[in-house]
GROMACS .gro file of C-alpha atoms in nm:
model
  482
    1UNK     CA    1   0.000   0.000   0.000
    2UNK     CA    2   0.280   0.239   0.090
    3UNK     CA    3   0.455   0.171  -0.239
    4UNK     CA    4   0.138   0.221  -0.446
    5UNK     CA    5   0.049   0.543  -0.265
    6UNK     CA    6   0.403   0.674  -0.302
    7UNK     CA    7   0.396   0.604  -0.677
    8UNK     CA    8   0.061   0.785  -0.706
    9UNK     CA    9   0.187   1.092  -0.518
   10UNK     CA   10   0.507   1.107  -0.722
   11UNK     CA   11   0.305   1.092  -1.045
   12UNK     CA   12   0.074   1.363  -0.907
   13UNK     CA   13   0.371   1.592  -0.827
   14UNK     CA   14   0.526   1.539  -1.171
   15UNK     CA   15   0.194   1.618  -1.335
   16UNK     CA   16   0.146   1.927  -1.114
   17UNK     CA   17   0.485   2.066  -1.227
   18UNK     CA   18   0.396   2.002  -1.594
   19UNK     CA   19   0.053   2.166  -1.560
   20UNK     CA   20   0.193   2.477  -1.388
   21UNK     CA   21   0.466   2.510  -1.654
   22UNK     CA   22   0.214   2.475  -1.937
   23UNK     CA   23  -0.024   2.742  -1.800
   24UNK     CA   24   0.270   2.970  -1.714
   25UNK     CA   25   0.392   2.942  -2.073
   26UNK     CA   26   0.051   3.054  -2.199
   27UNK     CA   27   0.080   3.357  -1.967
   28UNK     CA   28  -0.248   3.267  -1.792
   29UNK     CA   29  -0.123   3.163  -1.448
   30UNK     CA   30  -0.291   3.382  -1.185
   31UNK     CA   31  -0.194   3.359  -0.814
   32UNK     CA   32  -0.544   3.217  -0.735
   33UNK     CA   33  -0.515   2.947  -1.001
   34UNK     CA   34  -0.162   2.861  -0.888
   35UNK     CA   35  -0.283   2.819  -0.529
   36UNK     CA   36  -0.572   2.595  -0.642
   37UNK     CA   37  -0.337   2.378  -0.849
   38UNK     CA   38  -0.092   2.349  -0.560
   39UNK     CA   39  -0.376   2.247  -0.326
   40UNK     CA   40  -0.517   1.978  -0.561
   41UNK     CA   41  -0.503   1.647  -0.375
   42UNK     CA   42  -0.606   1.414  -0.657
   43UNK     CA   43  -0.510   1.368  -1.020
   44UNK     CA   44  -0.876   1.418  -1.107
   45UNK     CA   45  -0.898   1.761  -0.944
   46UNK     CA   46  -0.572   1.861  -1.112
   47UNK     CA   47  -0.699   1.762  -1.456
   48UNK     CA   48  -1.030   1.949  -1.397
   49UNK     CA   49  -0.837   2.269  -1.320
   50UNK     CA   50  -0.613   2.220  -1.623
   51UNK     CA   51  -0.897   2.147  -1.867
   52UNK     CA   52  -0.956   2.509  -1.987
   53UNK     CA   53  -0.582   2.554  -2.057
   54UNK     CA   54  -0.518   2.216  -2.219
   55UNK     CA   55  -0.379   2.239  -2.573
   56UNK     CA   56  -0.656   2.094  -2.787
   57UNK     CA   57  -0.705   2.069  -3.159
   58UNK     CA   58  -0.908   2.361  -3.295
   59UNK     CA   59  -1.259   2.327  -3.157
   60UNK     CA   60  -1.578   2.475  -3.300
   61UNK     CA   61  -1.572   2.717  -3.005
   62UNK     CA   62  -1.222   2.834  -3.099
   63UNK     CA   63  -1.326   2.892  -3.460
   64UNK     CA   64  -1.624   3.097  -3.338
   65UNK     CA   65  -1.399   3.298  -3.104
   66UNK     CA   66  -1.161   3.374  -3.389
   67UNK     CA   67  -1.460   3.505  -3.588
   68UNK     CA   68  -1.531   3.748  -3.299
   69UNK     CA   69  -1.854   3.583  -3.173
   70UNK     CA   70  -1.756   3.557  -2.803
   71UNK     CA   71  -1.906   3.897  -2.703
   72UNK     CA   72  -2.245   3.778  -2.835
   73UNK     CA   73  -2.232   3.458  -2.627
   74UNK     CA   74  -2.138   3.646  -2.310
   75UNK     CA   75  -2.396   3.922  -2.355
   76UNK     CA   76  -2.679   3.668  -2.405
   77UNK     CA   77  -2.566   3.486  -2.088
   78UNK     CA   78  -2.555   3.809  -1.888
   79UNK     CA   79  -2.876   3.959  -2.025
   80UNK     CA   80  -3.137   3.703  -2.141
   81UNK     CA   81  -3.379   3.989  -2.222
   82UNK     CA   82  -3.187   4.037  -2.550
   83UNK     CA   83  -3.332   3.862  -2.856
   84UNK     CA   84  -3.075   3.610  -2.985
   85UNK     CA   85  -3.167   3.637  -3.357
   86UNK     CA   86  -3.159   4.021  -3.356
   87UNK     CA   87  -2.826   4.037  -3.171
   88UNK     CA   88  -2.674   3.770  -3.398
   89UNK     CA   89  -2.724   3.985  -3.710
   90UNK     CA   90  -2.444   4.217  -3.593
   91UNK     CA   91  -2.195   3.924  -3.594
   92UNK     CA   92  -2.252   3.776  -3.940
   93UNK     CA   93  -1.912   3.708  -4.098
   94UNK     CA   94  -1.940   3.512  -4.423
   95UNK     CA   95  -1.561   3.496  -4.477
   96UNK     CA   96  -1.515   3.310  -4.149
   97UNK     CA   97  -1.799   3.070  -4.230
   98UNK     CA   98  -2.076   3.243  -4.030
   99UNK     CA   99  -2.301   3.357  -4.316
  100UNK     CA  100  -2.639   3.374  -4.136
  101UNK     CA  101  -2.784   3.420  -3.787
  102UNK     CA  102  -2.827   3.042  -3.737
  103UNK     CA  103  -2.456   2.977  -3.793
  104UNK     CA  104  -2.365   3.273  -3.565
  105UNK     CA  105  -2.589   3.143  -3.282
  106UNK     CA  106  -2.447   2.791  -3.322
  107UNK     CA  107  -2.098   2.939  -3.281
  108UNK     CA  108  -2.207   3.134  -2.972
  109UNK     CA  109  -2.360   2.815  -2.826
  110UNK     CA  110  -2.030   2.625  -2.882
  111UNK     CA  111  -1.845   2.898  -2.687
  112UNK     CA  112  -2.086   2.873  -2.391
  113UNK     CA  113  -2.080   2.491  -2.399
  114UNK     CA  114  -1.701   2.495  -2.372
  115UNK     CA  115  -1.718   2.752  -2.090
  116UNK     CA  116  -1.974   2.545  -1.895
  117UNK     CA  117  -1.798   2.212  -1.952
  118UNK     CA  118  -1.457   2.339  -1.836
  119UNK     CA  119  -1.568   2.476  -1.499
  120UNK     CA  120  -1.368   2.272  -1.243
  121UNK     CA  121  -1.610   2.330  -0.950
  122UNK     CA  122  -1.910   2.230  -1.159
  123UNK     CA  123  -1.735   1.920  -1.296
  124UNK     CA  124  -1.654   1.812  -0.940
  125UNK     CA  125  -2.020   1.850  -0.833
  126UNK     CA  126  -2.154   1.665  -1.138
  127UNK     CA  127  -1.904   1.383  -1.092
  128UNK     CA  128  -2.013   1.336  -0.729
  129UNK     CA  129  -2.382   1.344  -0.827
  130UNK     CA  130  -2.324   1.085  -1.100
  131UNK     CA  131  -2.137   0.861  -0.857
  132UNK     CA  132  -2.430   0.871  -0.613
  133UNK     CA  133  -2.709   0.846  -0.869
  134UNK     CA  134  -2.543   0.674  -1.165
  135UNK     CA  135  -2.639   0.321  -1.267
  136UNK     CA  136  -2.436   0.111  -1.505
  137UNK     CA  137  -2.685  -0.031  -1.749
  138UNK     CA  138  -2.627  -0.318  -1.989
  139UNK     CA  139  -2.852  -0.436  -2.272
  140UNK     CA  140  -2.797  -0.701  -2.536
  141UNK     CA  141  -2.677  -0.586  -2.877
  142UNK     CA  142  -2.959  -0.651  -3.124
  143UNK     CA  143  -2.929  -0.984  -3.304
  144UNK     CA  144  -2.657  -1.117  -3.069
  145UNK     CA  145  -2.895  -1.294  -2.825
  146UNK     CA  146  -2.802  -1.654  -2.913
  147UNK     CA  147  -2.433  -1.590  -2.985
  148UNK     CA  148  -2.383  -1.408  -2.654
  149UNK     CA  149  -2.593  -1.650  -2.446
  150UNK     CA  150  -2.324  -1.680  -2.178
  151UNK     CA  151  -2.393  -1.312  -2.096
  152UNK     CA  152  -2.771  -1.359  -2.071
  153UNK     CA  153  -2.777  -1.247  -1.706
  154UNK     CA  154  -2.675  -0.901  -1.826
  155UNK     CA  155  -2.912  -0.867  -2.127
  156UNK     CA  156  -3.125  -0.619  -1.931
  157UNK     CA  157  -2.943  -0.522  -1.615
  158UNK     CA  158  -2.867  -0.210  -1.411
  159UNK     CA  159  -2.677  -0.155  -1.086
  160UNK     CA  160  -2.529   0.139  -0.897
  161UNK     CA  161  -2.181   0.212  -1.034
  162UNK     CA  162  -2.042   0.265  -0.683
  163UNK     CA  163  -2.175  -0.061  -0.534
  164UNK     CA  164  -2.102  -0.293  -0.827
  165UNK     CA  165  -1.873  -0.581  -0.718
  166UNK     CA  166  -1.555  -0.638  -0.917
  167UNK     CA  167  -1.646  -0.972  -1.075
  168UNK     CA  168  -1.974  -0.828  -1.207
  169UNK     CA  169  -1.805  -0.517  -1.349
  170UNK     CA  170  -1.543  -0.730  -1.525
  171UNK     CA  171  -1.815  -0.958  -1.667
  172UNK     CA  172  -2.011  -0.660  -1.809
  173UNK     CA  173  -1.699  -0.503  -1.959
  174UNK     CA  174  -1.594  -0.834  -2.113
  175UNK     CA  175  -1.942  -0.865  -2.268
  176UNK     CA  176  -1.902  -0.515  -2.411
  177UNK     CA  177  -1.551  -0.584  -2.545
  178UNK     CA  178  -1.670  -0.903  -2.713
  179UNK     CA  179  -1.950  -0.709  -2.882
  180UNK     CA  180  -2.252  -0.875  -2.713
  181UNK     CA  181  -2.350  -0.606  -2.462
  182UNK     CA  182  -2.410  -0.237  -2.488
  183UNK     CA  183  -2.305  -0.071  -2.160
  184UNK     CA  184  -2.391   0.285  -2.058
  185UNK     CA  185  -2.414   0.503  -1.750
  186UNK     CA  186  -2.764   0.636  -1.675
  187UNK     CA  187  -2.914   0.845  -1.395
  188UNK     CA  188  -3.141   0.653  -1.158
  189UNK     CA  189  -3.419   0.906  -1.229
  190UNK     CA  190  -3.400   0.825  -1.603
  191UNK     CA  191  -3.443   0.453  -1.544
  192UNK     CA  192  -3.761   0.494  -1.342
  193UNK     CA  193  -4.015   0.552  -1.621
  194UNK     CA  194  -4.280   0.701  -1.390
  195UNK     CA  195  -4.039   0.942  -1.225
  196UNK     CA  196  -3.915   1.095  -1.553
  197UNK     CA  197  -4.039   1.452  -1.561
  198UNK     CA  198  -4.037   1.666  -1.874
  199UNK     CA  199  -3.768   1.933  -1.861
  200UNK     CA  200  -3.406   1.936  -1.750
  201UNK     CA  201  -3.265   1.646  -1.546
  202UNK     CA  202  -3.086   1.698  -1.214
  203UNK     CA  203  -2.744   1.745  -1.377
  204UNK     CA  204  -2.874   1.997  -1.631
  205UNK     CA  205  -3.036   2.186  -1.341
  206UNK     CA  206  -2.698   2.205  -1.167
  207UNK     CA  207  -2.529   2.349  -1.478
  208UNK     CA  208  -2.807   2.609  -1.517
  209UNK     CA  209  -2.789   2.705  -1.148
  210UNK     CA  210  -2.410   2.746  -1.161
  211UNK     CA  211  -2.442   3.009  -1.441
  212UNK     CA  212  -2.766   3.173  -1.321
  213UNK     CA  213  -2.978   3.045  -1.612
  214UNK     CA  214  -3.350   3.047  -1.527
  215UNK     CA  215  -3.668   3.007  -1.730
  216UNK     CA  216  -3.857   3.340  -1.703
  217UNK     CA  217  -4.002   3.365  -2.056
  218UNK     CA  218  -3.734   3.616  -2.166
  219UNK     CA  219  -3.627   3.608  -2.533
  220UNK     CA  220  -3.294   3.427  -2.474
  221UNK     CA  221  -3.413   3.187  -2.199
  222UNK     CA  222  -3.499   2.898  -2.430
  223UNK     CA  223  -3.176   2.937  -2.629
  224UNK     CA  224  -2.973   2.931  -2.304
  225UNK     CA  225  -3.168   2.629  -2.172
  226UNK     CA  226  -3.093   2.444  -2.496
  227UNK     CA  227  -2.725   2.534  -2.460
  228UNK     CA  228  -2.728   2.382  -2.111
  229UNK     CA  229  -2.895   2.063  -2.241
  230UNK     CA  230  -2.639   2.029  -2.521
  231UNK     CA  231  -2.351   2.093  -2.278
  232UNK     CA  232  -2.468   1.802  -2.063
  233UNK     CA  233  -2.543   1.564  -2.348
  234UNK     CA  234  -2.250   1.631  -2.578
  235UNK     CA  235  -1.969   1.752  -2.354
  236UNK     CA  236  -2.002   1.668  -1.986
  237UNK     CA  237  -2.194   1.340  -1.983
  238UNK     CA  238  -1.973   1.160  -2.238
  239UNK     CA  239  -1.657   1.284  -2.063
  240UNK     CA  240  -1.776   1.178  -1.716
  241UNK     CA  241  -1.922   0.846  -1.835
  242UNK     CA  242  -1.588   0.747  -1.985
  243UNK     CA  243  -1.405   0.859  -1.671
  244UNK     CA  244  -1.637   0.680  -1.422
  245UNK     CA  245  -1.650   0.356  -1.622
  246UNK     CA  246  -1.269   0.360  -1.642
  247UNK     CA  247  -1.255   0.421  -1.268
  248UNK     CA  248  -1.489   0.126  -1.210
  249UNK     CA  249  -1.273  -0.092  -1.434
  250UNK     CA  250  -0.959   0.004  -1.243
  251UNK     CA  251  -1.130  -0.059  -0.909
  252UNK     CA  252  -1.254  -0.399  -1.030
  253UNK     CA  253  -0.908  -0.486  -1.164
  254UNK     CA  254  -0.745  -0.395  -0.835
  255UNK     CA  255  -0.989  -0.615  -0.645
  256UNK     CA  256  -0.938  -0.907  -0.887
  257UNK     CA  257  -0.559  -0.867  -0.858
  258UNK     CA  258  -0.584  -0.850  -0.478
  259UNK     CA  259  -0.786  -1.177  -0.465
  260UNK     CA  260  -0.538  -1.339  -0.704
  261UNK     CA  261  -0.252  -1.229  -0.476
  262UNK     CA  262  -0.428  -1.365  -0.164
  263UNK     CA  263  -0.494  -1.704  -0.329
  264UNK     CA  264  -0.134  -1.719  -0.449
  265UNK     CA  265  -0.008  -1.642  -0.099
  266UNK     CA  266  -0.220  -1.925   0.051
  267UNK     CA  267  -0.080  -2.164  -0.209
  268UNK     CA  268   0.284  -2.056  -0.161
  269UNK     CA  269   0.267  -2.070   0.217
  270UNK     CA  270   0.098  -2.414   0.228
  271UNK     CA  271   0.279  -2.626   0.488
  272UNK     CA  272   0.573  -2.815   0.336
  273UNK     CA  273   0.579  -3.194   0.385
  274UNK     CA  274   0.951  -3.164   0.449
  275UNK     CA  275   1.243  -3.392   0.363
  276UNK     CA  276   1.090  -3.725   0.257
  277UNK     CA  277   1.160  -3.945  -0.043
  278UNK     CA  278   0.859  -3.860  -0.258
  279UNK     CA  279   0.694  -4.006  -0.565
  280UNK     CA  280   0.515  -3.760  -0.793
  281UNK     CA  281   0.237  -3.888  -1.020
  282UNK     CA  282   0.112  -3.676  -1.310
  283UNK     CA  283  -0.217  -3.856  -1.393
  284UNK     CA  284  -0.329  -3.907  -1.753
  285UNK     CA  285  -0.571  -4.138  -1.934
  286UNK     CA  286  -0.466  -4.215  -2.291
  287UNK     CA  287  -0.104  -4.100  -2.248
  288UNK     CA  288  -0.061  -4.287  -1.920
  289UNK     CA  289   0.043  -4.167  -1.573
  290UNK     CA  290   0.399  -4.034  -1.541
  291UNK     CA  291   0.592  -4.132  -1.226
  292UNK     CA  292   0.900  -3.959  -1.083
  293UNK     CA  293   1.078  -4.037  -0.756
  294UNK     CA  294   1.286  -3.762  -0.589
  295UNK     CA  295   1.507  -3.794  -0.282
  296UNK     CA  296   1.464  -3.593   0.039
  297UNK     CA  297   1.640  -3.289  -0.116
  298UNK     CA  298   1.437  -3.302  -0.439
  299UNK     CA  299   1.703  -3.475  -0.656
  300UNK     CA  300   1.555  -3.701  -0.927
  301UNK     CA  301   1.615  -4.074  -0.865
  302UNK     CA  302   1.388  -4.265  -1.101
  303UNK     CA  303   1.107  -4.229  -1.358
  304UNK     CA  304   0.846  -4.452  -1.524
  305UNK     CA  305   0.519  -4.441  -1.718
  306UNK     CA  306   0.220  -4.664  -1.632
  307UNK     CA  307  -0.113  -4.719  -1.813
  308UNK     CA  308  -0.375  -4.815  -1.553
  309UNK     CA  309  -0.671  -4.644  -1.725
  310UNK     CA  310  -0.848  -4.666  -2.061
  311UNK     CA  311  -0.761  -4.783  -2.324
  312UNK     CA  312  -0.486  -5.020  -2.191
  313UNK     CA  313  -0.633  -5.078  -1.841
  314UNK     CA  314  -0.308  -5.233  -1.708
  315UNK     CA  315  -0.418  -5.200  -1.345
  316UNK     CA  316  -0.213  -5.485  -1.196
  317UNK     CA  317   0.102  -5.397  -1.388
  318UNK     CA  318   0.069  -5.036  -1.267
  319UNK     CA  319   0.026  -5.150  -0.906
  320UNK     CA  320   0.343  -5.358  -0.912
  321UNK     CA  321   0.547  -5.080  -1.085
  322UNK     CA  322   0.450  -4.827  -0.812
  323UNK     CA  323   0.518  -5.082  -0.534
  324UNK     CA  324   0.854  -5.185  -0.686
  325UNK     CA  325   0.977  -4.824  -0.724
  326UNK     CA  326   0.854  -4.730  -0.376
  327UNK     CA  327   1.036  -5.023  -0.218
  328UNK     CA  328   1.356  -4.967  -0.419
  329UNK     CA  329   1.395  -4.602  -0.315
  330UNK     CA  330   1.224  -4.606   0.025
  331UNK     CA  331   0.938  -4.376  -0.082
  332UNK     CA  332   0.721  -4.252   0.207
  333UNK     CA  333   0.501  -3.991   0.035
  334UNK     CA  334   0.304  -4.004  -0.290
  335UNK     CA  335   0.196  -3.673  -0.447
  336UNK     CA  336  -0.087  -3.705  -0.701
  337UNK     CA  337  -0.160  -3.414  -0.938
  338UNK     CA  338  -0.522  -3.293  -0.926
  339UNK     CA  339  -0.575  -3.289  -1.307
  340UNK     CA  340  -0.749  -3.530  -1.546
  341UNK     CA  341  -0.789  -3.885  -1.403
  342UNK     CA  342  -0.677  -3.767  -1.058
  343UNK     CA  343  -0.958  -3.956  -0.877
  344UNK     CA  344  -0.893  -4.279  -1.062
  345UNK     CA  345  -0.518  -4.252  -0.993
  346UNK     CA  346  -0.591  -4.180  -0.626
  347UNK     CA  347  -0.786  -4.511  -0.615
  348UNK     CA  348  -0.488  -4.688  -0.778
  349UNK     CA  349  -0.249  -4.565  -0.505
  350UNK     CA  350  -0.504  -4.667  -0.240
  351UNK     CA  351  -0.496  -5.020  -0.386
  352UNK     CA  352  -0.114  -5.020  -0.368
  353UNK     CA  353  -0.134  -4.920   0.001
  354UNK     CA  354  -0.382  -5.205   0.071
  355UNK     CA  355  -0.182  -5.470  -0.113
  356UNK     CA  356   0.158  -5.364   0.018
  357UNK     CA  357   0.092  -5.234   0.371
  358UNK     CA  358   0.457  -5.285   0.464
  359UNK     CA  359   0.544  -4.989   0.234
  360UNK     CA  360   0.373  -4.747   0.479
  361UNK     CA  361   0.295  -4.497   0.205
  362UNK     CA  362   0.101  -4.174   0.262
  363UNK     CA  363  -0.079  -4.023  -0.040
  364UNK     CA  364  -0.174  -3.657  -0.088
  365UNK     CA  365  -0.346  -3.488  -0.384
  366UNK     CA  366  -0.166  -3.164  -0.472
  367UNK     CA  367  -0.250  -2.875  -0.707
  368UNK     CA  368  -0.073  -2.920  -1.037
  369UNK     CA  369  -0.145  -2.560  -1.145
  370UNK     CA  370   0.143  -2.438  -1.359
  371UNK     CA  371   0.326  -2.775  -1.365
  372UNK     CA  372   0.296  -2.794  -1.745
  373UNK     CA  373   0.430  -2.436  -1.771
  374UNK     CA  374   0.731  -2.539  -1.560
  375UNK     CA  375   0.796  -2.859  -1.760
  376UNK     CA  376   0.816  -2.666  -2.088
  377UNK     CA  377   1.026  -2.383  -1.939
  378UNK     CA  378   1.391  -2.306  -2.009
  379UNK     CA  379   1.467  -2.373  -1.643
  380UNK     CA  380   1.328  -2.730  -1.657
  381UNK     CA  381   1.512  -2.792  -1.986
  382UNK     CA  382   1.838  -2.684  -1.820
  383UNK     CA  383   1.774  -2.902  -1.515
  384UNK     CA  384   1.653  -3.212  -1.706
  385UNK     CA  385   1.776  -3.184  -2.067
  386UNK     CA  386   1.719  -3.556  -2.143
  387UNK     CA  387   1.384  -3.592  -1.968
  388UNK     CA  388   1.050  -3.601  -2.150
  389UNK     CA  389   0.842  -3.286  -2.087
  390UNK     CA  390   0.554  -3.481  -1.929
  391UNK     CA  391   0.788  -3.654  -1.679
  392UNK     CA  392   0.928  -3.314  -1.575
  393UNK     CA  393   0.571  -3.235  -1.465
  394UNK     CA  394   0.574  -3.537  -1.231
  395UNK     CA  395   0.904  -3.417  -1.079
  396UNK     CA  396   0.746  -3.076  -1.016
  397UNK     CA  397   0.441  -3.237  -0.850
  398UNK     CA  398   0.663  -3.438  -0.614
  399UNK     CA  399   0.873  -3.137  -0.519
  400UNK     CA  400   0.578  -2.907  -0.461
  401UNK     CA  401   0.459  -3.145  -0.188
  402UNK     CA  402   0.804  -3.139  -0.025
  403UNK     CA  403   0.821  -2.758  -0.037
  404UNK     CA  404   0.550  -2.570  -0.229
  405UNK     CA  405   0.725  -2.234  -0.204
  406UNK     CA  406   1.060  -2.353  -0.340
  407UNK     CA  407   0.893  -2.524  -0.638
  408UNK     CA  408   0.628  -2.265  -0.725
  409UNK     CA  409   0.878  -1.976  -0.744
  410UNK     CA  410   1.010  -2.141  -1.062
  411UNK     CA  411   0.683  -2.064  -1.240
  412UNK     CA  412   0.568  -1.723  -1.358
  413UNK     CA  413   0.310  -1.634  -1.088
  414UNK     CA  414   0.019  -1.567  -1.324
  415UNK     CA  415   0.060  -1.913  -1.482
  416UNK     CA  416  -0.037  -2.067  -1.148
  417UNK     CA  417  -0.393  -1.958  -1.237
  418UNK     CA  418  -0.559  -1.899  -0.900
  419UNK     CA  419  -0.746  -1.580  -1.000
  420UNK     CA  420  -1.059  -1.474  -1.183
  421UNK     CA  421  -1.067  -1.273  -1.506
  422UNK     CA  422  -0.688  -1.273  -1.505
  423UNK     CA  423  -0.670  -1.207  -1.881
  424UNK     CA  424  -0.899  -0.903  -1.853
  425UNK     CA  425  -0.686  -0.709  -1.605
  426UNK     CA  426  -0.374  -0.502  -1.671
  427UNK     CA  427  -0.099  -0.760  -1.720
  428UNK     CA  428   0.179  -0.530  -1.596
  429UNK     CA  429  -0.010  -0.449  -1.273
  430UNK     CA  430  -0.092  -0.816  -1.223
  431UNK     CA  431   0.269  -0.924  -1.275
  432UNK     CA  432   0.398  -0.651  -1.042
  433UNK     CA  433   0.153  -0.741  -0.766
  434UNK     CA  434   0.210  -1.117  -0.790
  435UNK     CA  435   0.587  -1.070  -0.795
  436UNK     CA  436   0.556  -0.868  -0.476
  437UNK     CA  437   0.347  -1.147  -0.317
  438UNK     CA  438   0.607  -1.410  -0.408
  439UNK     CA  439   0.886  -1.190  -0.276
  440UNK     CA  440   0.697  -1.127   0.051
  441UNK     CA  441   0.637  -1.501   0.099
  442UNK     CA  442   0.998  -1.602   0.028
  443UNK     CA  443   1.138  -1.334   0.260
  444UNK     CA  444   0.888  -1.415   0.535
  445UNK     CA  445   0.990  -1.783   0.533
  446UNK     CA  446   1.359  -1.747   0.450
  447UNK     CA  447   1.556  -2.004   0.248
  448UNK     CA  448   1.822  -2.263   0.315
  449UNK     CA  449   2.130  -2.145   0.124
  450UNK     CA  450   2.247  -2.508   0.080
  451UNK     CA  451   1.934  -2.638  -0.094
  452UNK     CA  452   1.775  -2.326  -0.248
  453UNK     CA  453   1.750  -2.315  -0.628
  454UNK     CA  454   1.850  -2.011  -0.838
  455UNK     CA  455   1.486  -1.893  -0.881
  456UNK     CA  456   1.428  -1.913  -0.505
  457UNK     CA  457   1.750  -1.726  -0.416
  458UNK     CA  458   1.666  -1.460  -0.679
  459UNK     CA  459   1.356  -1.369  -0.473
  460UNK     CA  460   1.558  -1.287  -0.161
  461UNK     CA  461   1.576  -0.910  -0.103
  462UNK     CA  462   1.915  -0.780  -0.214
  463UNK     CA  463   1.993  -1.072  -0.446
  464UNK     CA  464   1.945  -1.077  -0.823
  465UNK     CA  465   1.961  -1.346  -1.091
  466UNK     CA  466   2.336  -1.337  -1.146
  467UNK     CA  467   2.426  -1.330  -0.773
  468UNK     CA  468   2.190  -1.623  -0.712
  469UNK     CA  469   2.352  -1.821  -0.999
  470UNK     CA  470   2.698  -1.749  -0.859
  471UNK     CA  471   2.597  -1.874  -0.512
  472UNK     CA  472   2.461  -2.199  -0.658
  473UNK     CA  473   2.765  -2.264  -0.883
  474UNK     CA  474   3.000  -2.192  -0.588
  475UNK     CA  475   2.799  -2.439  -0.377
  476UNK     CA  476   2.813  -2.700  -0.657
  477UNK     CA  477   3.193  -2.678  -0.687
  478UNK     CA  478   3.291  -2.620  -0.320
  479UNK     CA  479   3.020  -2.816  -0.137
  480UNK     CA  480   2.779  -2.688   0.127
  481UNK     CA  481   2.827  -2.357   0.308
  482UNK     CA  482   2.915  -2.424   0.671
   0.00000   0.00000   0.00000
């Protein structure tokens, strides 16, 4: 938390410096504005204050200003008793593209819309109101009902944007990204058909109140009210909807990443079985079950493949192979991967234990998440260059029972797959968070410098990949550290 907050504050300070420099360069930095920018506590507030001074491509409002229409816009705002059409005649400028009163009034409206939409105080109020009264609404895209059936729960759905749980938000956004759902932010008052009153909605009323626009049957009142409505619809609403939906997505991602990290931590800190000769079984049906026996320190002693299940059904042969290997190497623990045919293989080992009680075996089913990723990795290829990829998986299963932490650090954390929607969240944030979890776990437990692998030593604070490799090669050539 400290690290994340520190990063946020550093980014905020960098941005603050850039904003001040940009406004200063334009010669528009007043002492009041400078004080407000220096007091801004969030990136959002800072961006709201910067909005009117942001370099943008030429807007319709800018074009109208260049044609000298701004005085018209301001005088109609200040004095609604003026008649818009009459006043506009004085500003016709065909060369600049304003050839009639309609074009002139459109230009004046664009100027007011920009003025209204860039008011930092007003934006802050509208954002808060939308947070409290905004519902995220999803509807099915027409004609996609059968194709997008897995999203049918969201075909006609609405929920408060503030209270929406992360898994639901990620589901809606995935539906939108895949083109099955249309997702929008609506005001609660707009969703309640009976409560919809003709006239401006609550947000439009706030904009009007901020600039003293009231309906009193004066000539310019309707024109000003329309300008307010357009400001909300075209400028403010789309800007805030994008911002709040992005905020929801980030919040949902953070929660999903946090849950992933918690699950990973539980897996990494599972109690180690300790130093026992262990047999790892990677169950399979057609391709057979792969066996690997490792000694108490995790060194590979023996491997085999058995075919107890369909189509060969060599049950008795498999029993005797397991019993023979167990007796030969003094195996005490059997780790069975929890993948395909795990239950059937569990029954097989139970039969071995019944038939050969003198072996005193103990069996445990372990998570094989990420074992296939490890077996195909460069690290496994270096460790077991002559071993078949599928047998490497059995070695990993045996070792992760002996010491889950030491074995699982060899796998990229997100390949362990203990999270939801992991492909929908920011991959860099996910990787950073999971790396931090692994590092925390390793440093909380500590490692034995005489048995730790390079990947495990790399996770120790203050060590890096090359230092860890040097420690291991020194240990290999000089023996254990005393």
